[in-house]
Amino acid sequence: MVGYKLEVTGVLKSSGTCDHVYVTLFGTEGQSERTELDNFGTDFSTGTTGTYTLSTDLSLGKLLLFKVEKDPFSYLPEDEWYLSKIVVTTPEGEAILFPCHRWISRGELVELRGGRALKGFEEDHPLLIEHREKELMLKKNFYQWKIWAEGLSHINHFNNAVELPAEIRFSESKLTEFKYLNMKNGTELKLKGLLGSDKKWETIEDIKNIFCWKKTTMSEYVAEHWKEDDFYGSQFLNGPNPNVIKRCSELPPNFAVTEEMVKPFLEEGSSLQEELKKGNIFLSDQKKMDGIPPRVYNGEPLHVTAGLCLFYLNPENKLRPIAIQLLQQPSEQNPIFLPSDSETDWLLAKMFIKNADSMDHQAVQHFMKTHLLPEVYSLAALRSFSVIHPLYKLLFPHFHCTLSINIGARTTLFGPHGAMSISSLGVDGLTELMRRALSETTYSSLCLPEDITARGLESIPNFYYRDDGLKLWSIINSFVKAVVEYYYPSDSEVCKDTELQEWISEIFTHGILGNKASGFPESFHTAEELTKFITMVIFTVTCQHSAINNGQFDNYSWVPSISLLLRKPPPTTKGQSSMETLLETLPNVGETVKFAALFCLLSETYSDMVPIGAYPKERFNEPAPKQMIKKFQAELSSLSEAITTRNLQLEIPYSYLDPAQIENSVAI
């Protein structure tokens, strides 16, 4: 008799089972008998590894497949079993990993692939070729595309997250924490009489009393410094939307700013033209928002300003706004607002610029670029790659929960009664904004080094999003390069990998909607092209999402600083506003707290958070990628320490790109 040692592990909470578990091993020289895994005492308890022996008359040769089945025990009710992995040690002493990482129900037959990650053309056994073809056919039938809105990236066809396999849904712990936090927020706001109130805020100070328990160092800093121009400028670099501002070498022809207007705010003896030449002038321009109809509020359309804001980097390296034009076309009713105007005129002008910026942030930079496009990357991978494919093993941990969170977000955020429905543009307007943005999105704009260069921001000081982001891009790129070169030693292997080519083809078709002008690859020809694209994907679903998402409560909870809704028209003449005007322009009490509660939920760190670089679910069997992961983790840890040390010296720490705070996937 020949013995195979089986180490069976299940690690998730409440993942054990009392049912009968049967296994069958398949090898090149035959298959084992269907064998029950049954030791004396309790088997398959949560968080344990059970060791079993499977005996055969002769060696099975090279192991190919591991079949697992679960049958009822007596009359006990169904209890799904979460199987993490099985490690098989052959009679020859070779340990082979068969990863599972999924729930198994009664009567279900699960066939596991083990050993080295393989591309499709590397399969050399008829059983495995047939198994792979069947697997991919089933996955394509299960995961299908659907159009959510014309002109936007396509989405998965599931209507409810419960239809997804449990292993790519929210964990039970996160759902419980999410519901508890939502209930806690709702209870406090109801007891205070804030939830649903249509009253306006009586004073600015009253807004500080929304939550007793939920405050952060940054949210309190924002509440104290929101009026300051230095802080206003810093938010365009290190706030929740650092992806719009760019260096300005020439004023747009429709921006009616003159030398005389801004001269008092420049270095003494300098001029606007000189500062433009020096590279000290920067611009935020929301022209893509121009002409989008706002939503109707109390029977009247709201006002959205697709404005332009000019910034000056002064000799003290402070970035300050020096001129604002709230509409694209200059006119007498569209004056240039300046820091020398009355306090409330200038504050209102800055608020309307931030209102437009916030809608770009939420709809385009956040939802479209770090949720909808990653959903495409994820769904295409689930459809195109076998679980034994090296890129599936590499990418799957970065797609965990993405489909699940997006299904929910399309209802709770962008549904008819979702949080974004009460923004100035409303859901229809934000959808049109995303539609316009997608048509203009380029591949290079999603690649941080190229985007920074294109916006002329290589040398602007105190730009921590850039500094930390470029280091993270480099670390991710080195890791991906090592993995890609290990599995694709030549460019010809990239070209003949049909699963890989199908993945990028689906992304081009369903993500960027076949727009050749975008510069998105339609196919891969070299390992270098593949490395860059996977770097972009991993950076987007980890670092970029963290930079865009994690600071929402810090910055949005104080609505005078950033508000998705402004209720009054923008000022058209100077000297007519007051603090009362500002309070009437802000969202009412009920609208304010609805936004605050939302951003509290979205910025929370939940107990099942997996940081970037952590791969708790083992998938690779080969030593080489395991070593690459360890090096990746060490470099991330070193960067985290450096960021922590730097932040101790900053008045406003920037931690949204600290690897310790970056989640490994879009999971919130």
mmCIF file with all atom_site columns, N, CA, C and O in Angstrom, residues 472-503:
data_model
loop_
_atom_site.group_PDB
_atom_site.id
_atom_site.type_symbol
_atom_site.label_atom_id
_atom_site.label_alt_id
_atom_site.label_comp_id
_atom_site.label_asym_id
_atom_site.label_entity_id
_atom_site.label_seq_id
_atom_site.pdbx_PDB_ins_code
_atom_site.Cartn_x
_atom_site.Cartn_y
_atom_site.Cartn_z
_atom_site.occupancy
_atom_site.B_iso_or_equiv
_atom_site.pdbx_formal_charge
_atom_site.auth_seq_id
_atom_site.auth_comp_id
_atom_site.auth_asym_id
_atom_site.auth_atom_id
_atom_site.pdbx_PDB_model_num
ATOM 1   N N  . LEU A 1 472 ? 4.839   53.953 -3.932  1.00 0.00 ? 472 LEU A N  1
ATOM 2   C CA . LEU A 1 472 ? 4.004   52.748 -3.960  1.00 0.00 ? 472 LEU A CA 1
ATOM 3   C C  . LEU A 1 472 ? 3.934   52.163 -5.367  1.00 0.00 ? 472 LEU A C  1
ATOM 4   O O  . LEU A 1 472 ? 3.991   50.943 -5.544  1.00 0.00 ? 472 LEU A O  1
ATOM 5   N N  . TRP A 1 473 ? 3.793   53.022 -6.354  1.00 0.00 ? 473 TRP A N  1
ATOM 6   C CA . TRP A 1 473 ? 3.764   52.544 -7.746  1.00 0.00 ? 473 TRP A CA 1
ATOM 7   C C  . TRP A 1 473 ? 5.041   51.761 -8.048  1.00 0.00 ? 473 TRP A C  1
ATOM 8   O O  . TRP A 1 473 ? 4.998   50.681 -8.644  1.00 0.00 ? 473 TRP A O  1
ATOM 9   N N  . SER A 1 474 ? 6.176   52.302 -7.639  1.00 0.00 ? 474 SER A N  1
ATOM 10  C CA . SER A 1 474 ? 7.457   51.652 -7.908  1.00 0.00 ? 474 SER A CA 1
ATOM 11  C C  . SER A 1 474 ? 7.554   50.307 -7.203  1.00 0.00 ? 474 SER A C  1
ATOM 12  O O  . SER A 1 474 ? 8.028   49.313 -7.786  1.00 0.00 ? 474 SER A O  1
ATOM 13  N N  . ILE A 1 475 ? 7.115   50.245 -5.938  1.00 0.00 ? 475 ILE A N  1
ATOM 14  C CA . ILE A 1 475 ? 7.157   48.987 -5.186  1.00 0.00 ? 475 ILE A CA 1
ATOM 15  C C  . ILE A 1 475 ? 6.254   47.940 -5.834  1.00 0.00 ? 475 ILE A C  1
ATOM 16  O O  . ILE A 1 475 ? 6.638   46.774 -5.995  1.00 0.00 ? 475 ILE A O  1
ATOM 17  N N  . ILE A 1 476 ? 5.040   48.348 -6.206  1.00 0.00 ? 476 ILE A N  1
ATOM 18  C CA . ILE A 1 476 ? 4.105   47.417 -6.862  1.00 0.00 ? 476 ILE A CA 1
ATOM 19  C C  . ILE A 1 476 ? 4.667   46.961 -8.194  1.00 0.00 ? 476 ILE A C  1
ATOM 20  O O  . ILE A 1 476 ? 4.620   45.775 -8.546  1.00 0.00 ? 476 ILE A O  1
ATOM 21  N N  . ASN A 1 477 ? 5.222   47.902 -8.952  1.00 0.00 ? 477 ASN A N  1
ATOM 22  C CA . ASN A 1 477 ? 5.767   47.572 -10.263 1.00 0.00 ? 477 ASN A CA 1
ATOM 23  C C  . ASN A 1 477 ? 6.900   46.557 -10.164 1.00 0.00 ? 477 ASN A C  1
ATOM 24  O O  . ASN A 1 477 ? 6.989   45.615 -10.969 1.00 0.00 ? 477 ASN A O  1
ATOM 25  N N  . SER A 1 478 ? 7.768   46.722 -9.178  1.00 0.00 ? 478 SER A N  1
ATOM 26  C CA . SER A 1 478 ? 8.878   45.768 -9.003  1.00 0.00 ? 478 SER A CA 1
ATOM 27  C C  . SER A 1 478 ? 8.357   44.374 -8.675  1.00 0.00 ? 478 SER A C  1
ATOM 28  O O  . SER A 1 478 ? 8.867   43.365 -9.192  1.00 0.00 ? 478 SER A O  1
ATOM 29  N N  . PHE A 1 479 ? 7.353   44.326 -7.818  1.00 0.00 ? 479 PHE A N  1
ATOM 30  C CA . PHE A 1 479 ? 6.750   43.042 -7.450  1.00 0.00 ? 479 PHE A CA 1
ATOM 31  C C  . PHE A 1 479 ? 6.096   42.385 -8.661  1.00 0.00 ? 479 PHE A C  1
ATOM 32  O O  . PHE A 1 479 ? 6.333   41.204 -8.954  1.00 0.00 ? 479 PHE A O  1
ATOM 33  N N  . VAL A 1 480 ? 5.286   43.145 -9.380  1.00 0.00 ? 480 VAL A N  1
ATOM 34  C CA . VAL A 1 480 ? 4.582   42.600 -10.548 1.00 0.00 ? 480 VAL A CA 1
ATOM 35  C C  . VAL A 1 480 ? 5.579   42.168 -11.613 1.00 0.00 ? 480 VAL A C  1
ATOM 36  O O  . VAL A 1 480 ? 5.428   41.103 -12.239 1.00 0.00 ? 480 VAL A O  1
ATOM 37  N N  . LYS A 1 481 ? 6.609   42.965 -11.822 1.00 0.00 ? 481 LYS A N  1
ATOM 38  C CA . LYS A 1 481 ? 7.629   42.635 -12.821 1.00 0.00 ? 481 LYS A CA 1
ATOM 39  C C  . LYS A 1 481 ? 8.282   41.290 -12.513 1.00 0.00 ? 481 LYS A C  1
ATOM 40  O O  . LYS A 1 481 ? 8.476   40.456 -13.408 1.00 0.00 ? 481 LYS A O  1
ATOM 41  N N  . ALA A 1 482 ? 8.582   41.072 -11.249 1.00 0.00 ? 482 ALA A N  1
ATOM 42  C CA . ALA A 1 482 ? 9.210   39.802 -10.858 1.00 0.00 ? 482 ALA A CA 1
ATOM 43  C C  . ALA A 1 482 ? 8.276   38.629 -11.124 1.00 0.00 ? 482 ALA A C  1
ATOM 44  O O  . ALA A 1 482 ? 8.699   37.587 -11.652 1.00 0.00 ? 482 ALA A O  1
ATOM 45  N N  . VAL A 1 483 ? 6.988   38.773 -10.764 1.00 0.00 ? 483 VAL A N  1
ATOM 46  C CA . VAL A 1 483 ? 6.026   37.694 -10.978 1.00 0.00 ? 483 VAL A CA 1
ATOM 47  C C  . VAL A 1 483 ? 5.821   37.440 -12.464 1.00 0.00 ? 483 VAL A C  1
ATOM 48  O O  . VAL A 1 483 ? 5.827   36.281 -12.929 1.00 0.00 ? 483 VAL A O  1
ATOM 49  N N  . VAL A 1 484 ? 5.635   38.504 -13.242 1.00 0.00 ? 484 VAL A N  1
ATOM 50  C CA . VAL A 1 484 ? 5.385   38.352 -14.678 1.00 0.00 ? 484 VAL A CA 1
ATOM 51  C C  . VAL A 1 484 ? 6.582   37.703 -15.361 1.00 0.00 ? 484 VAL A C  1
ATOM 52  O O  . VAL A 1 484 ? 6.433   36.776 -16.179 1.00 0.00 ? 484 VAL A O  1
ATOM 53  N N  . GLU A 1 485 ? 7.782   38.149 -15.050 1.00 0.00 ? 485 GLU A N  1
ATOM 54  C CA . GLU A 1 485 ? 8.966   37.590 -15.710 1.00 0.00 ? 485 GLU A CA 1
ATOM 55  C C  . GLU A 1 485 ? 9.204   36.138 -15.314 1.00 0.00 ? 485 GLU A C  1
ATOM 56  O O  . GLU A 1 485 ? 9.767   35.362 -16.093 1.00 0.00 ? 485 GLU A O  1
ATOM 57  N N  . TYR A 1 486 ? 8.773   35.764 -14.112 1.00 0.00 ? 486 TYR A N  1
ATOM 58  C CA . TYR A 1 486 ? 8.909   34.372 -13.683 1.00 0.00 ? 486 TYR A CA 1
ATOM 59  C C  . TYR A 1 486 ? 7.988   33.466 -14.496 1.00 0.00 ? 486 TYR A C  1
ATOM 60  O O  . TYR A 1 486 ? 8.404   32.370 -14.922 1.00 0.00 ? 486 TYR A O  1
ATOM 61  N N  . TYR A 1 487 ? 6.768   33.914 -14.717 1.00 0.00 ? 487 TYR A N  1
ATOM 62  C CA . TYR A 1 487 ? 5.793   33.077 -15.425 1.00 0.00 ? 487 TYR A CA 1
ATOM 63  C C  . TYR A 1 487 ? 5.776   33.313 -16.939 1.00 0.00 ? 487 TYR A C  1
ATOM 64  O O  . TYR A 1 487 ? 5.237   32.488 -17.684 1.00 0.00 ? 487 TYR A O  1
ATOM 65  N N  . TYR A 1 488 ? 6.339   34.437 -17.380 1.00 0.00 ? 488 TYR A N  1
ATOM 66  C CA . TYR A 1 488 ? 6.409   34.738 -18.818 1.00 0.00 ? 488 TYR A CA 1
ATOM 67  C C  . TYR A 1 488 ? 7.865   35.057 -19.164 1.00 0.00 ? 488 TYR A C  1
ATOM 68  O O  . TYR A 1 488 ? 8.242   36.222 -19.322 1.00 0.00 ? 488 TYR A O  1
ATOM 69  N N  . PRO A 1 489 ? 8.718   34.038 -19.279 1.00 0.00 ? 489 PRO A N  1
ATOM 70  C CA . PRO A 1 489 ? 10.138  34.281 -19.553 1.00 0.00 ? 489 PRO A CA 1
ATOM 71  C C  . PRO A 1 489 ? 10.409  34.883 -20.929 1.00 0.00 ? 489 PRO A C  1
ATOM 72  O O  . PRO A 1 489 ? 11.508  35.371 -21.177 1.00 0.00 ? 489 PRO A O  1
ATOM 73  N N  . SER A 1 490 ? 9.415   34.867 -21.808 1.00 0.00 ? 490 SER A N  1
ATOM 74  C CA . SER A 1 490 ? 9.593   35.476 -23.128 1.00 0.00 ? 490 SER A CA 1
ATOM 75  C C  . SER A 1 490 ? 8.298   36.169 -23.548 1.00 0.00 ? 490 SER A C  1
ATOM 76  O O  . SER A 1 490 ? 7.209   35.826 -23.077 1.00 0.00 ? 490 SER A O  1
ATOM 77  N N  . ASP A 1 491 ? 8.419   37.135 -24.438 1.00 0.00 ? 491 ASP A N  1
ATOM 78  C CA . ASP A 1 491 ? 7.239   37.846 -24.937 1.00 0.00 ? 491 ASP A CA 1
ATOM 79  C C  . ASP A 1 491 ? 6.310   36.921 -25.717 1.00 0.00 ? 491 ASP A C  1
ATOM 80  O O  . ASP A 1 491 ? 5.090   37.138 -25.749 1.00 0.00 ? 491 ASP A O  1
ATOM 81  N N  . SER A 1 492 ? 6.872   35.896 -26.325 1.00 0.00 ? 492 SER A N  1
ATOM 82  C CA . SER A 1 492 ? 6.040   34.975 -27.106 1.00 0.00 ? 492 SER A CA 1
ATOM 83  C C  . SER A 1 492 ? 5.028   34.264 -26.208 1.00 0.00 ? 492 SER A C  1
ATOM 84  O O  . SER A 1 492 ? 3.912   33.950 -26.647 1.00 0.00 ? 492 SER A O  1
ATOM 85  N N  . GLU A 1 493 ? 5.393   34.032 -24.950 1.00 0.00 ? 493 GLU A N  1
ATOM 86  C CA . GLU A 1 493 ? 4.458   33.380 -24.030 1.00 0.00 ? 493 GLU A CA 1
ATOM 87  C C  . GLU A 1 493 ? 3.299   34.309 -23.686 1.00 0.00 ? 493 GLU A C  1
ATOM 88  O O  . GLU A 1 493 ? 2.182   33.853 -23.423 1.00 0.00 ? 493 GLU A O  1
ATOM 89  N N  . VAL A 1 494 ? 3.567   35.603 -23.655 1.00 0.00 ? 494 VAL A N  1
ATOM 90  C CA . VAL A 1 494 ? 2.494   36.579 -23.457 1.00 0.00 ? 494 VAL A CA 1
ATOM 91  C C  . VAL A 1 494 ? 1.524   36.517 -24.628 1.00 0.00 ? 494 VAL A C  1
ATOM 92  O O  . VAL A 1 494 ? 0.299   36.477 -24.456 1.00 0.00 ? 494 VAL A O  1
ATOM 93  N N  . CYS A 1 495 ? 2.061   36.487 -25.832 1.00 0.00 ? 495 CYS A N  1
ATOM 94  C CA . CYS A 1 495 ? 1.229   36.521 -27.042 1.00 0.00 ? 495 CYS A CA 1
ATOM 95  C C  . CYS A 1 495 ? 0.346   35.283 -27.170 1.00 0.00 ? 495 CYS A C  1
ATOM 96  O O  . CYS A 1 495 ? -0.792  35.380 -27.640 1.00 0.00 ? 495 CYS A O  1
ATOM 97  N N  . LYS A 1 496 ? 0.842   34.128 -26.771 1.00 0.00 ? 496 LYS A N  1
ATOM 98  C CA . LYS A 1 496 ? 0.064   32.905 -26.996 1.00 0.00 ? 496 LYS A CA 1
ATOM 99  C C  . LYS A 1 496 ? -0.790  32.488 -25.800 1.00 0.00 ? 496 LYS A C  1
ATOM 100 O O  . LYS A 1 496 ? -1.433  31.437 -25.830 1.00 0.00 ? 496 LYS A O  1
ATOM 101 N N  . ASP A 1 497 ? -0.818  33.323 -24.762 1.00 0.00 ? 497 ASP A N  1
ATOM 102 C CA . ASP A 1 497 ? -1.671  33.043 -23.607 1.00 0.00 ? 497 ASP A CA 1
ATOM 103 C C  . ASP A 1 497 ? -3.086  33.530 -23.922 1.00 0.00 ? 497 ASP A C  1
ATOM 104 O O  . ASP A 1 497 ? -3.414  34.707 -23.772 1.00 0.00 ? 497 ASP A O  1
ATOM 105 N N  . THR A 1 498 ? -3.930  32.622 -24.361 1.00 0.00 ? 498 THR A N  1
ATOM 106 C CA . THR A 1 498 ? -5.274  33.007 -24.817 1.00 0.00 ? 498 THR A CA 1
ATOM 107 C C  . THR A 1 498 ? -6.154  33.535 -23.680 1.00 0.00 ? 498 THR A C  1
ATOM 108 O O  . THR A 1 498 ? -6.986  34.420 -23.898 1.00 0.00 ? 498 THR A O  1
ATOM 109 N N  . GLU A 1 499 ? -5.975  33.005 -22.478 1.00 0.00 ? 499 GLU A N  1
ATOM 110 C CA . GLU A 1 499 ? -6.774  33.499 -21.351 1.00 0.00 ? 499 GLU A CA 1
ATOM 111 C C  . GLU A 1 499 ? -6.403  34.945 -21.025 1.00 0.00 ? 499 GLU A C  1
ATOM 112 O O  . GLU A 1 499 ? -7.274  35.780 -20.746 1.00 0.00 ? 499 GLU A O  1
ATOM 113 N N  . LEU A 1 500 ? -5.127  35.248 -21.061 1.00 0.00 ? 500 LEU A N  1
ATOM 114 C CA . LEU A 1 500 ? -4.665  36.615 -20.827 1.00 0.00 ? 500 LEU A CA 1
ATOM 115 C C  . LEU A 1 500 ? -5.199  37.556 -21.901 1.00 0.00 ? 500 LEU A C  1
ATOM 116 O O  . LEU A 1 500 ? -5.697  38.653 -21.593 1.00 0.00 ? 500 LEU A O  1
ATOM 117 N N  . GLN A 1 501 ? -5.113  37.140 -23.153 1.00 0.00 ? 501 GLN A N  1
ATOM 118 C CA . GLN A 1 501 ? -5.581  37.997 -24.247 1.00 0.00 ? 501 GLN A CA 1
ATOM 119 C C  . GLN A 1 501 ? -7.091  38.206 -24.174 1.00 0.00 ? 501 GLN A C  1
ATOM 120 O O  . GLN A 1 501 ? -7.596  39.290 -24.499 1.00 0.00 ? 501 GLN A O  1
ATOM 121 N N  . GLU A 1 502 ? -7.805  37.203 -23.724 1.00 0.00 ? 502 GLU A N  1
ATOM 122 C CA . GLU A 1 502 ? -9.252  37.358 -23.568 1.00 0.00 ? 502 GLU A CA 1
ATOM 123 C C  . GLU A 1 502 ? -9.565  38.337 -22.441 1.00 0.00 ? 502 GLU A C  1
ATOM 124 O O  . GLU A 1 502 ? -10.498 39.135 -22.535 1.00 0.00 ? 502 GLU A O  1
ATOM 125 N N  . TRP A 1 503 ? -8.765  38.281 -21.368 1.00 0.00 ? 503 TRP A N  1
ATOM 126 C CA . TRP A 1 503 ? -8.962  39.200 -20.240 1.00 0.00 ? 503 TRP A CA 1
ATOM 127 C C  . TRP A 1 503 ? -8.854  40.655 -20.693 1.00 0.00 ? 503 TRP A C  1
ATOM 128 O O  . TRP A 1 503 ? -9.751  41.452 -20.439 1.00 0.00 ? 503 TRP A O  1
#
